[in-house]
Short mmCIF file of C-alpha atoms in Angstrom, two decimals:
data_model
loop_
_atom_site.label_atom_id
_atom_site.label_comp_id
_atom_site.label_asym_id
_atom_site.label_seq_id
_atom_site.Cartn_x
_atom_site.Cartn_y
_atom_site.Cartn_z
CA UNK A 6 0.00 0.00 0.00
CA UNK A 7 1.47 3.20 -0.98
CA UNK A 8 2.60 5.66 1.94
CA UNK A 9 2.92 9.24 2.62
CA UNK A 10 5.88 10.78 4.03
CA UNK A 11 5.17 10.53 7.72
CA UNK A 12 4.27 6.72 6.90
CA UNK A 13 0.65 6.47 6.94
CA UNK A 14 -1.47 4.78 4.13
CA UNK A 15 -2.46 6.77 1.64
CA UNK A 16 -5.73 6.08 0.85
CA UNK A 17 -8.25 8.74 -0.46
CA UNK A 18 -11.30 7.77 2.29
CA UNK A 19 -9.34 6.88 5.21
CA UNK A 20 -9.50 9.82 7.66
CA UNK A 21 -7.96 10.37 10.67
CA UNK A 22 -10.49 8.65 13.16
CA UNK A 23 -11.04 5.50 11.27
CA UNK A 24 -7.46 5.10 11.40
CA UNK A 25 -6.64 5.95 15.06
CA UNK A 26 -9.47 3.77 15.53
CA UNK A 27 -7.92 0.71 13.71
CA UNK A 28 -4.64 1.11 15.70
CA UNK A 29 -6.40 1.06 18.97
CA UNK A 30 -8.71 -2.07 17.82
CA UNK A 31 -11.61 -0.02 19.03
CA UNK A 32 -14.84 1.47 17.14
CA UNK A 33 -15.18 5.65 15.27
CA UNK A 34 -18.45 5.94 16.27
CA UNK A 35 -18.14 5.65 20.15
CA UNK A 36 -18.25 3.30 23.06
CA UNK A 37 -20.72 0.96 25.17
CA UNK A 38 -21.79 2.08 27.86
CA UNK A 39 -20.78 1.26 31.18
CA UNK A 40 -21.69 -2.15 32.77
CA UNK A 41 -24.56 -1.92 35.65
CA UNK A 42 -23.81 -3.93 38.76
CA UNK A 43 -26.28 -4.76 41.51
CA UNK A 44 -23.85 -7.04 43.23
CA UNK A 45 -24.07 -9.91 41.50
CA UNK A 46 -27.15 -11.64 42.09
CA UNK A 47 -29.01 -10.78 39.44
CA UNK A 48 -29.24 -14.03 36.81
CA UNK A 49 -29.03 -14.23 33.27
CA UNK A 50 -32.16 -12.98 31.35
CA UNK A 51 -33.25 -17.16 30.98
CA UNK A 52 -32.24 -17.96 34.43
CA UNK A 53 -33.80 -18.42 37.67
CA UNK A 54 -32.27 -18.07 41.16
CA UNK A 55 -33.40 -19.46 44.46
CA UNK A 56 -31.76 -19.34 47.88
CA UNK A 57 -32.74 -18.90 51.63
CA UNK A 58 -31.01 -18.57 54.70
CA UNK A 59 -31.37 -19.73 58.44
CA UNK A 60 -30.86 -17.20 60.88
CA UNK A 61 -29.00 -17.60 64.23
CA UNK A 62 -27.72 -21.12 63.47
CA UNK A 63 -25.09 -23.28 61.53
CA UNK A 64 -25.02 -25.35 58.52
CA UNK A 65 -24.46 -27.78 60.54
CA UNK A 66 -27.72 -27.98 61.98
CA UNK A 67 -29.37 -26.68 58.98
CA UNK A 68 -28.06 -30.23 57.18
CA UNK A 69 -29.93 -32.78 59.01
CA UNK A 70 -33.39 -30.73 58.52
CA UNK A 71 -32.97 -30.81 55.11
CA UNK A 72 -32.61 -34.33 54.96
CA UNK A 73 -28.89 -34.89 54.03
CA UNK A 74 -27.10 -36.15 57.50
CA UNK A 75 -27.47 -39.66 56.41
CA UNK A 76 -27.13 -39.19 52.82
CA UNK A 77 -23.97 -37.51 53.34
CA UNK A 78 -22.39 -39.90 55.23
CA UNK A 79 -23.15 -42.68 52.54
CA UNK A 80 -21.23 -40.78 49.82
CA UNK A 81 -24.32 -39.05 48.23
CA UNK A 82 -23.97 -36.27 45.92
CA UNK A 83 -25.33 -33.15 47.81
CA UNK A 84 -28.69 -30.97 45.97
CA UNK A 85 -27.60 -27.82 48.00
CA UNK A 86 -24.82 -25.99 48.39
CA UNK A 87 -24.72 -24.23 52.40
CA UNK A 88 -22.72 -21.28 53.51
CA UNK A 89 -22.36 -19.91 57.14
CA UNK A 90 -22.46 -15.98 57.16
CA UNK A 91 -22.30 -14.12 59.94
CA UNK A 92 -25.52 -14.58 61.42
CA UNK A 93 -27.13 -17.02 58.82
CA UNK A 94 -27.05 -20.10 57.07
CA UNK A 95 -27.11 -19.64 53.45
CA UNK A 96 -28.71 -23.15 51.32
CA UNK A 97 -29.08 -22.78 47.08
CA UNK A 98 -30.07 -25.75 44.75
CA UNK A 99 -27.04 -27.37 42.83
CA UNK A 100 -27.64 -27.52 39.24
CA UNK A 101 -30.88 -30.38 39.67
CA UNK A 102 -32.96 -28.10 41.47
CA UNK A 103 -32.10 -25.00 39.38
CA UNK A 104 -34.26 -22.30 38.28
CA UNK A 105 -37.62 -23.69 41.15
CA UNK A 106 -39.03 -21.62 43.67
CA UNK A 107 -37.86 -23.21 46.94
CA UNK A 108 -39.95 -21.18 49.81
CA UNK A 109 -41.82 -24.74 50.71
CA UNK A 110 -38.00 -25.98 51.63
CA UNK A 111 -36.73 -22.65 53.78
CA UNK A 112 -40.64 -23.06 55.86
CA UNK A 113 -39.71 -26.94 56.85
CA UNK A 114 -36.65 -26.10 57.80
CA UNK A 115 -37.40 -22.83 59.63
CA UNK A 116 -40.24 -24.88 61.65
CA UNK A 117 -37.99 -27.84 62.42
CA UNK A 118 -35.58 -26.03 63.67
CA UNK A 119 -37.45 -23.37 65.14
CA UNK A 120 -35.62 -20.47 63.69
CA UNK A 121 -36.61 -17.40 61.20
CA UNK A 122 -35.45 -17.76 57.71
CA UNK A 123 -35.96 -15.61 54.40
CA UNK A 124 -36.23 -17.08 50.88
CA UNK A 125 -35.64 -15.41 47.89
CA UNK A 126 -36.50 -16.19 44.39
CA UNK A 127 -35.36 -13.82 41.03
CA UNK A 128 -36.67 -14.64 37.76
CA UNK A 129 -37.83 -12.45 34.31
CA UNK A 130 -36.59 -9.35 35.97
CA UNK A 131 -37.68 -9.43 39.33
CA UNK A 132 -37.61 -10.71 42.85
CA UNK A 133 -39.62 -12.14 45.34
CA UNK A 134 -39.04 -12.88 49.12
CA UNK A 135 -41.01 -14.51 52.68
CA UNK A 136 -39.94 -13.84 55.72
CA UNK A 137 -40.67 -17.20 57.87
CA UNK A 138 -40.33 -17.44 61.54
CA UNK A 139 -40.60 -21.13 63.51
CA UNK A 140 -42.38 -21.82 59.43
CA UNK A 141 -45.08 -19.20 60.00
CA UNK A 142 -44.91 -16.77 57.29
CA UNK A 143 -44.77 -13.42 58.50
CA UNK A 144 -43.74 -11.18 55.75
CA UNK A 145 -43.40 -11.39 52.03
CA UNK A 146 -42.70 -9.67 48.96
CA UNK A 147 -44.41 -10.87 45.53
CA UNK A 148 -43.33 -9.83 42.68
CA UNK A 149 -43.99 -12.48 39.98
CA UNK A 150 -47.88 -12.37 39.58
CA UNK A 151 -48.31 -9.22 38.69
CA UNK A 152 -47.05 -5.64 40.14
CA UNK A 153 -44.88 -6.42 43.76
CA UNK A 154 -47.33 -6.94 46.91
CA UNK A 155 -45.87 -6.30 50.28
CA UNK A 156 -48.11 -7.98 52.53
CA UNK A 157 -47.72 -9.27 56.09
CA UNK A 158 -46.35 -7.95 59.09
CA UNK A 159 -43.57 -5.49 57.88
CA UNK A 160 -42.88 -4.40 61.77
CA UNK A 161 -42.24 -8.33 62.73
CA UNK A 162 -40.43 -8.68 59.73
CA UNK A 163 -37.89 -6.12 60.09
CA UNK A 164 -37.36 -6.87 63.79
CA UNK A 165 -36.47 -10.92 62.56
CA UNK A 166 -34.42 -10.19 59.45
CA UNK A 167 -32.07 -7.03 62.07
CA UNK A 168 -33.13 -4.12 59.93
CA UNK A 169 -35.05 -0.49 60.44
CA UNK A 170 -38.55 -0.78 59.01
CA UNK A 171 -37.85 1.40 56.19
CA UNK A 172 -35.56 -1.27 55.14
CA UNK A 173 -38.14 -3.41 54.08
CA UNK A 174 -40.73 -1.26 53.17
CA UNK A 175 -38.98 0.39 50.97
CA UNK A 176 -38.95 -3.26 49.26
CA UNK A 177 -42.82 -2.64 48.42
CA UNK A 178 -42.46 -0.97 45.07
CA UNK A 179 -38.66 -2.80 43.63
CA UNK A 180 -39.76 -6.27 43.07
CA UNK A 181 -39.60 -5.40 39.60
CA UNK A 182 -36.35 -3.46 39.65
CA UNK A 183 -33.20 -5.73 39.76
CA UNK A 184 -30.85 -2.90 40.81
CA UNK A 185 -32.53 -2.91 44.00
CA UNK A 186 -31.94 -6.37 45.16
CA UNK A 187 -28.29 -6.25 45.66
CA UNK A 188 -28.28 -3.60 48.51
CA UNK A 189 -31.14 -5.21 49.86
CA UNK A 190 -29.46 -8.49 50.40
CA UNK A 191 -26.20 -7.15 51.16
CA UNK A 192 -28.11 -5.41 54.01
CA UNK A 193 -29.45 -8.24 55.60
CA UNK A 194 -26.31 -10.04 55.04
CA UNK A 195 -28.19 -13.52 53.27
CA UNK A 196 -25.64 -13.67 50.13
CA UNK A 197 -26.78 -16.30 47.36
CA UNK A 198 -24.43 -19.62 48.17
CA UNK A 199 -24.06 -20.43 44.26
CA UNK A 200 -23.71 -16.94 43.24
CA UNK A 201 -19.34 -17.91 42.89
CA UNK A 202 -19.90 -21.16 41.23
CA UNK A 203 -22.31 -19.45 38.59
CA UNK A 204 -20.04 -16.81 38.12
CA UNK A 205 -17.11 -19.66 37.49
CA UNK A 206 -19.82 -21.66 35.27
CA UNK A 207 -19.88 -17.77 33.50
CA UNK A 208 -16.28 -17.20 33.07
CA UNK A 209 -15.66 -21.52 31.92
CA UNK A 210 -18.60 -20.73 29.01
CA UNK A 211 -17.36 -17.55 27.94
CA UNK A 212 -13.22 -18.97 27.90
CA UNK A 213 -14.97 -22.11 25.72
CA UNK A 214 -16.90 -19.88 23.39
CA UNK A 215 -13.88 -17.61 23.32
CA UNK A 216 -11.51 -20.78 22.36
CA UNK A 217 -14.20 -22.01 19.86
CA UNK A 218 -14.11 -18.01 18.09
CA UNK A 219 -9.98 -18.87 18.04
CA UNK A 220 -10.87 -21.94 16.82
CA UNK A 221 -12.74 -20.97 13.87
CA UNK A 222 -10.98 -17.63 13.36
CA UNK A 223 -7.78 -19.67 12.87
CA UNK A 224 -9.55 -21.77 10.22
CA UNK A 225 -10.69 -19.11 8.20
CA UNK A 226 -7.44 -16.72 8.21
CA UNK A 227 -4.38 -18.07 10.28
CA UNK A 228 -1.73 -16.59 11.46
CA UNK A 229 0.66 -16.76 8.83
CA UNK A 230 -1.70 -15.72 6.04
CA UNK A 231 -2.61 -12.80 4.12
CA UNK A 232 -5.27 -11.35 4.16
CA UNK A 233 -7.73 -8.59 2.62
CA UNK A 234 -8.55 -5.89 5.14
CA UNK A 235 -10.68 -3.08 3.85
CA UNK A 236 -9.50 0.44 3.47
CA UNK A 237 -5.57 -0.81 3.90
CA UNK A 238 -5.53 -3.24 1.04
CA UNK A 239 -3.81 -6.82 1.44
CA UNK A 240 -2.09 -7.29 5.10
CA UNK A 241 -0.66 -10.17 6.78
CA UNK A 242 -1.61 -11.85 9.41
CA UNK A 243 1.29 -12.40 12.14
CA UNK A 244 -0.64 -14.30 14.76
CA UNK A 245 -4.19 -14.68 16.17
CA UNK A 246 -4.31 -14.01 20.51
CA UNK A 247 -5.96 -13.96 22.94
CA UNK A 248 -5.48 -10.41 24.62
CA UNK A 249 -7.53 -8.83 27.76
CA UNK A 250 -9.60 -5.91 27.26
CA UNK A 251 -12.51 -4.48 30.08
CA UNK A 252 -11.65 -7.24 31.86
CA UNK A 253 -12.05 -9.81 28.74
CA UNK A 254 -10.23 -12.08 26.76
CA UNK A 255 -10.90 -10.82 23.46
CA UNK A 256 -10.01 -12.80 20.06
CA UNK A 257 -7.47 -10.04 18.51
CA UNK A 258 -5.14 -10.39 15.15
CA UNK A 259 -1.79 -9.14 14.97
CA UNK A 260 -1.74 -7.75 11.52
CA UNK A 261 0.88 -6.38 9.40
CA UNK A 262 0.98 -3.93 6.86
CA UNK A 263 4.12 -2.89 5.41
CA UNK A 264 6.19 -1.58 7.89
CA UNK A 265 3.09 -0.75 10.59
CA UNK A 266 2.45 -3.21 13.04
CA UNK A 267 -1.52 -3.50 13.74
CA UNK A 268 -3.45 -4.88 16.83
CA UNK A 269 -7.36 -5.66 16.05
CA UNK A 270 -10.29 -7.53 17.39
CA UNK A 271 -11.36 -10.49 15.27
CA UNK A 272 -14.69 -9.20 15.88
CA UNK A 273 -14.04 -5.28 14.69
CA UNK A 274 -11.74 -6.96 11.72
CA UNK A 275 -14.94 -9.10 10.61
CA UNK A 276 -17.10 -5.91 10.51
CA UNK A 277 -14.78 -3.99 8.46
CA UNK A 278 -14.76 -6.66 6.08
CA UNK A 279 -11.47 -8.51 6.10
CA UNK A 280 -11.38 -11.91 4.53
CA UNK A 281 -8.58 -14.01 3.38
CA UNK A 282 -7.03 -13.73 -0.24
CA UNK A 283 -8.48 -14.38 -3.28
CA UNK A 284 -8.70 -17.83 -4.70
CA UNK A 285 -6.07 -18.06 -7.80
CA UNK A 286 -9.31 -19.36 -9.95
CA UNK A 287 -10.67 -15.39 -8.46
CA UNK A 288 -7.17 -14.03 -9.57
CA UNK A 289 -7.29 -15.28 -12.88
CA UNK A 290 -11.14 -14.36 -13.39
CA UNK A 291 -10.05 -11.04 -12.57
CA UNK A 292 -7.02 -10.55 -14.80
CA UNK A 293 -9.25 -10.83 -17.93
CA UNK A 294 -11.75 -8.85 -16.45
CA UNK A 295 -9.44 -6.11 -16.66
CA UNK A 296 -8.06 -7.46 -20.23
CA UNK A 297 -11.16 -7.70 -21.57
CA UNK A 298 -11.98 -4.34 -20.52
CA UNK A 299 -15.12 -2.44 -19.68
CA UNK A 300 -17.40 0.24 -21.41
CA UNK A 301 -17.78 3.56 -20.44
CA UNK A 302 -20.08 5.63 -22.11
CA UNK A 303 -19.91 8.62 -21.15
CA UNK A 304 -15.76 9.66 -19.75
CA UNK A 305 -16.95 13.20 -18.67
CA UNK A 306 -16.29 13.31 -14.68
CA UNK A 307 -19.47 11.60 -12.82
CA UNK A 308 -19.54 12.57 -9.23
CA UNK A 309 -22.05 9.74 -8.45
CA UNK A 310 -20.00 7.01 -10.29
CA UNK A 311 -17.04 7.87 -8.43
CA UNK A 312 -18.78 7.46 -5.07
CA UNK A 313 -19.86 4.34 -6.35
CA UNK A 314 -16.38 3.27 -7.06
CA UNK A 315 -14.81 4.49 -3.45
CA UNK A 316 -17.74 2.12 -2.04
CA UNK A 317 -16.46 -0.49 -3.81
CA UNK A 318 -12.90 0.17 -2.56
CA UNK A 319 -14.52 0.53 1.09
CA UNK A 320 -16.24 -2.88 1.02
CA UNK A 321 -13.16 -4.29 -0.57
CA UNK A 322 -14.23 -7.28 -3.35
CA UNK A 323 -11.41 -8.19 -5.40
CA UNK A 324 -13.60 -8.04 -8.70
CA UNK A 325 -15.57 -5.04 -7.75
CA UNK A 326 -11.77 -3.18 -7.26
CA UNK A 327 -10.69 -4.93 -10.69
CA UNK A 328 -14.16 -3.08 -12.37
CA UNK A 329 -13.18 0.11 -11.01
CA UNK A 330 -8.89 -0.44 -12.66
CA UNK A 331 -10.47 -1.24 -15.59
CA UNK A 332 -12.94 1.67 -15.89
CA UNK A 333 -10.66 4.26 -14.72
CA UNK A 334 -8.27 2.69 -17.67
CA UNK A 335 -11.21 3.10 -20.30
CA UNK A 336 -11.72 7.20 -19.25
CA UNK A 337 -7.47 7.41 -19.45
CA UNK A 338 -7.77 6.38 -22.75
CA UNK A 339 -10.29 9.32 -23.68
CA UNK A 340 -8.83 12.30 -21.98
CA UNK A 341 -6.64 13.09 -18.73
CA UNK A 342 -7.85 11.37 -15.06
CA UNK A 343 -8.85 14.31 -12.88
CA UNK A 344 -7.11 14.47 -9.73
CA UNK A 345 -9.29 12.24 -7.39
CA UNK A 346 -9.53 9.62 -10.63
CA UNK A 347 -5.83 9.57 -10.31
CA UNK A 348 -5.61 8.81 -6.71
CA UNK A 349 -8.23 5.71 -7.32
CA UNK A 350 -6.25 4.28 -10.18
CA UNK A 351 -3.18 3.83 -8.43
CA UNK A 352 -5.14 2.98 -4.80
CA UNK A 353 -6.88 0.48 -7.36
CA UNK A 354 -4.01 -0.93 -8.92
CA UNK A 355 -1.67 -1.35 -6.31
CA UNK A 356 -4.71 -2.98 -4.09
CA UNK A 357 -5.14 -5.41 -7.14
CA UNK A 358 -1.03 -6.16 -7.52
CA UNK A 359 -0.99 -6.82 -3.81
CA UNK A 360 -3.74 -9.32 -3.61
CA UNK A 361 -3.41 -10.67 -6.96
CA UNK A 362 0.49 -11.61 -6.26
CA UNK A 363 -0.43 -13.03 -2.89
CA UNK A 364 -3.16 -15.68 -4.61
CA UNK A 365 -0.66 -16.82 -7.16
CA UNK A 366 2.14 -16.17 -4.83
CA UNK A 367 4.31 -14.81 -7.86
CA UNK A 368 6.27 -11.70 -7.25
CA UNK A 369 4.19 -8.09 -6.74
CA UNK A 370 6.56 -6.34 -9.38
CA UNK A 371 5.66 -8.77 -11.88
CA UNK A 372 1.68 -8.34 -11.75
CA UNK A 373 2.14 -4.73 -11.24
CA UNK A 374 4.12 -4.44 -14.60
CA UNK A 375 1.20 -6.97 -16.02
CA UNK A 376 -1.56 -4.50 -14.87
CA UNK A 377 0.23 -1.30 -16.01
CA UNK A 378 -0.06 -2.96 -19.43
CA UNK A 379 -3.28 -4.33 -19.41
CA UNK A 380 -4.21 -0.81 -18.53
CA UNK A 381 -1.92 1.06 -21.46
#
C-alpha cells in the first residue's frame, strides 16, 4: 500500500479517526456504555435463582433438617450448596434443582428447627421474598404475579431479618427493579451460596466460546496468512491471541501492513470486512476482467459514479476493485484522469497487484508491470 511521508497509508477515504481507531482495535463511532452492577445476584435474562437462609444457626444444623445427615455420610452427591455468614445459614439448589421456587424448603426447615429464615426467588426481571419465623410466614414480597405486593407484618419482619422498618418497606415498590436487590441483600447479610460457582460456570462458558471463536478464526485466516482488510488493502496476518480488554479475553489479530504493526479484534476486523485472499481461480477471473476491458459511455467526470467506485474500494471485493482499474483505464484512454480519478487508479491498482500476487504467490513487481499494461 502506498505511503505518505510521515508513513501512513495513503488512501483517499481513510480519515484520521477510522485510522486511530484501527490502531487502537476499538470502534469511530463511540463506546458501550458502562456495565450496571447490583452485586451480583441478578441471573441471566433465561435464568432463575433461588436461595434462603437460616438465621442464628449453623449449617451444621441446617443439614440434618434438610434431609442430608445420612445421605452424606453414605457418599451421596449433595442438591444444595450451604454457607455460614455471619448470622445465617445460606442453602441454594445445585444444578438439579435450578431455576424452582424453593420457599416450601426454607418453611420446613425454619419450623424444624425453630428459627426465622428468608427465601428469595429472582426470575424475568424481578424478585420475590417470605420472611418465615418457627415456618409461620410473616412477611413477604411478591413480585412475579403481577405488580410487587408487600403484605404481612412489615414491623415483625424487620425486627427478625435485624433491619429499620424502612428497610423493608422500601422493598414494596422494587420487586420489579433488579438494581434494587443487591443492597437489599447485602443489608441483611443472606448472600446467594451459588452466586461464585455461577459466576465460574460464566467465566468456563465464555473462555470455551472464546476458544471455539480462536478456533474458527484460525480456520478461516491463520496466522501466517494474508489477508484482505478493507480500506488498507492486502495485510498479513502475524498471529491470532488472545489479549484482555474491560476485563475480557478478546479474540485479537496481529496484523501487518508494510512496515506498521496492527493490533485488532477479530470481531471489529470481521465488521470492516477482512477476509482471506483471493482464490487463484478469483485471480485469474479477474485478470481478464481487466483485459477484456469495460465500457464507459460517457468519460466526462461523474460525481455519483465515483462514489460508487470508493464504495467499492470501502467494502473491498477483489472483482468489484478490478471493475473500477479497468474503468478508470477506459476514461485514461479518452482524456486526462482528474485528480481524485488519479488517486483511485493507483489505490486500485496497487490494491489489485498486492492481492493478486499473494493468490498466485508470484512476485508483486511482476503483476504490477502486467496490470500497467493491461491498462496502457
Amino acid at each position: 500500500m502506498k505511503r505518505s511521508a510521515d508513513g501512513v497509508p495513503w488512501v483517499p477515504w481513510l480519515h484520521g479517526a477510522l485510522f486511530a481507531a484501527l490502531l487502537s482495535g476499538g470502534t469511530a463511532c463511540g463506546s458501550s456504555a458502562p456495565e450496571t452492577r447490583t452485586d451480583e445476584v441478578v441471573p441471566a435474562s433465561e435464568e432463575a435463582v433461588a436461595w434462603f437462609g437460616v438465621r442464628g444457626t449453623k449449617c451444621d444444623a441446617v443439614l440434618p433438617a434438610l434431609g442430608l445427615a445420612a445421605a452424606l455420610r453414605e457418599g451421596a452427591v449433595s442438591p444444595w450448596r450451604v454457607a455460614d455468614e455471619t448470622t445465617w445459614c445460606t442453602v441454594g439448589p445445585t444444578e438439579a434443582g435450578a431455576n424452582l421456587r424453593i420457599d416450601s424448603v426454607a418453611q420446613r426447615v425454619s419450623a424444624s428447627l425453630e428459627r426465622a429464615a428468608i427465601a428469595f426467588y429472582v426470575a424475568r426481571g424481578a424478585w420475590s421474598y417470605t420472611v418465615f419465623e418457627g415456618g409461620e410466614p410473616v412477611l413477604s414480597l411478591e413480585s412475579h404475579l403481577g405488580r410487587p405486593l408487600l403484605s404481612g407484618d412489615a414491623v415483625r419482619g424487620a425486627a427478625i431479618l435485624g433491619v429499620e422498618l424502612a428497610v423493608v418497606s422500601g422493598t414494596a415498590e422494587a420487586g420489579q427493579d433488579l438494581t434494587k436487590l443487591g443492597p437489599f441483600v447485602k443489608r441483611i447479610g443472606v448472600a446467594d451460596p451459588g452466586a461464585d460457582a455461577r459466576r465460574v460456570e460464566a467465566r468456563t462458558a465464555a473462555v470455551a466460546e472464546t476458544t471455539r471463536t480462536v478456533e474458527r478464526t484460525l480456520s478461516r485466516i491463520p496466522a501466517g496468512s494474508w489477508a484482505a482488510l478493507p480500506p488498507l488493502g492486502v495485510v498479513l496476518v502475524k498471529a491470532v491471541e488472545l489479549r484482555k480488554k474491560d476485563e475480557e479475553e478478546v479474540p485479537t489479530y496481529v496484523i501487518v501492513d508494510d512496515m506498521t504493526t496492527l493490533v485488532l479484534p477479530v470481531a471489529r476486523a470481521e465488521a470492516m470486512g477482512m477476509r482471506p485472499v483471493a482464490s487463484v481461480e478469483t485471480a485469474n477471473k479477474v485478470l481478464k476482467l481487466i483485459d477484456d476491458g469495460v465500457d464507459i459511455d460517457d468519460a466526462t467526470y461523474d460525481a455519483g459514479r465515483m462514489k460508487r467506485w470508493l464504495d467499492a474500494m470501502r467494502i473491498g471485493e477483489l472483482e468489484r476493485i478490478a471493475q473500477v482499474f479497468a474503468g478508470l483505464c477506459e476514461i485514461q484512454d479518452k482524456r486526462k484522469l482528474v485528480q481524485v480519478e488519479a488517486g483511485l487508479m493507483e489505490t486500485s491498482r496497487e490494491w489489485l497487484a498486492e492481492e493478486i500476487a499473494a493468490a498466485k504467490q508470484v512476485p508483486l513487481d511482476g503483476i504490477d508491470a502486467k496490470l500497467r499494461d493491461l491498462c496502457d
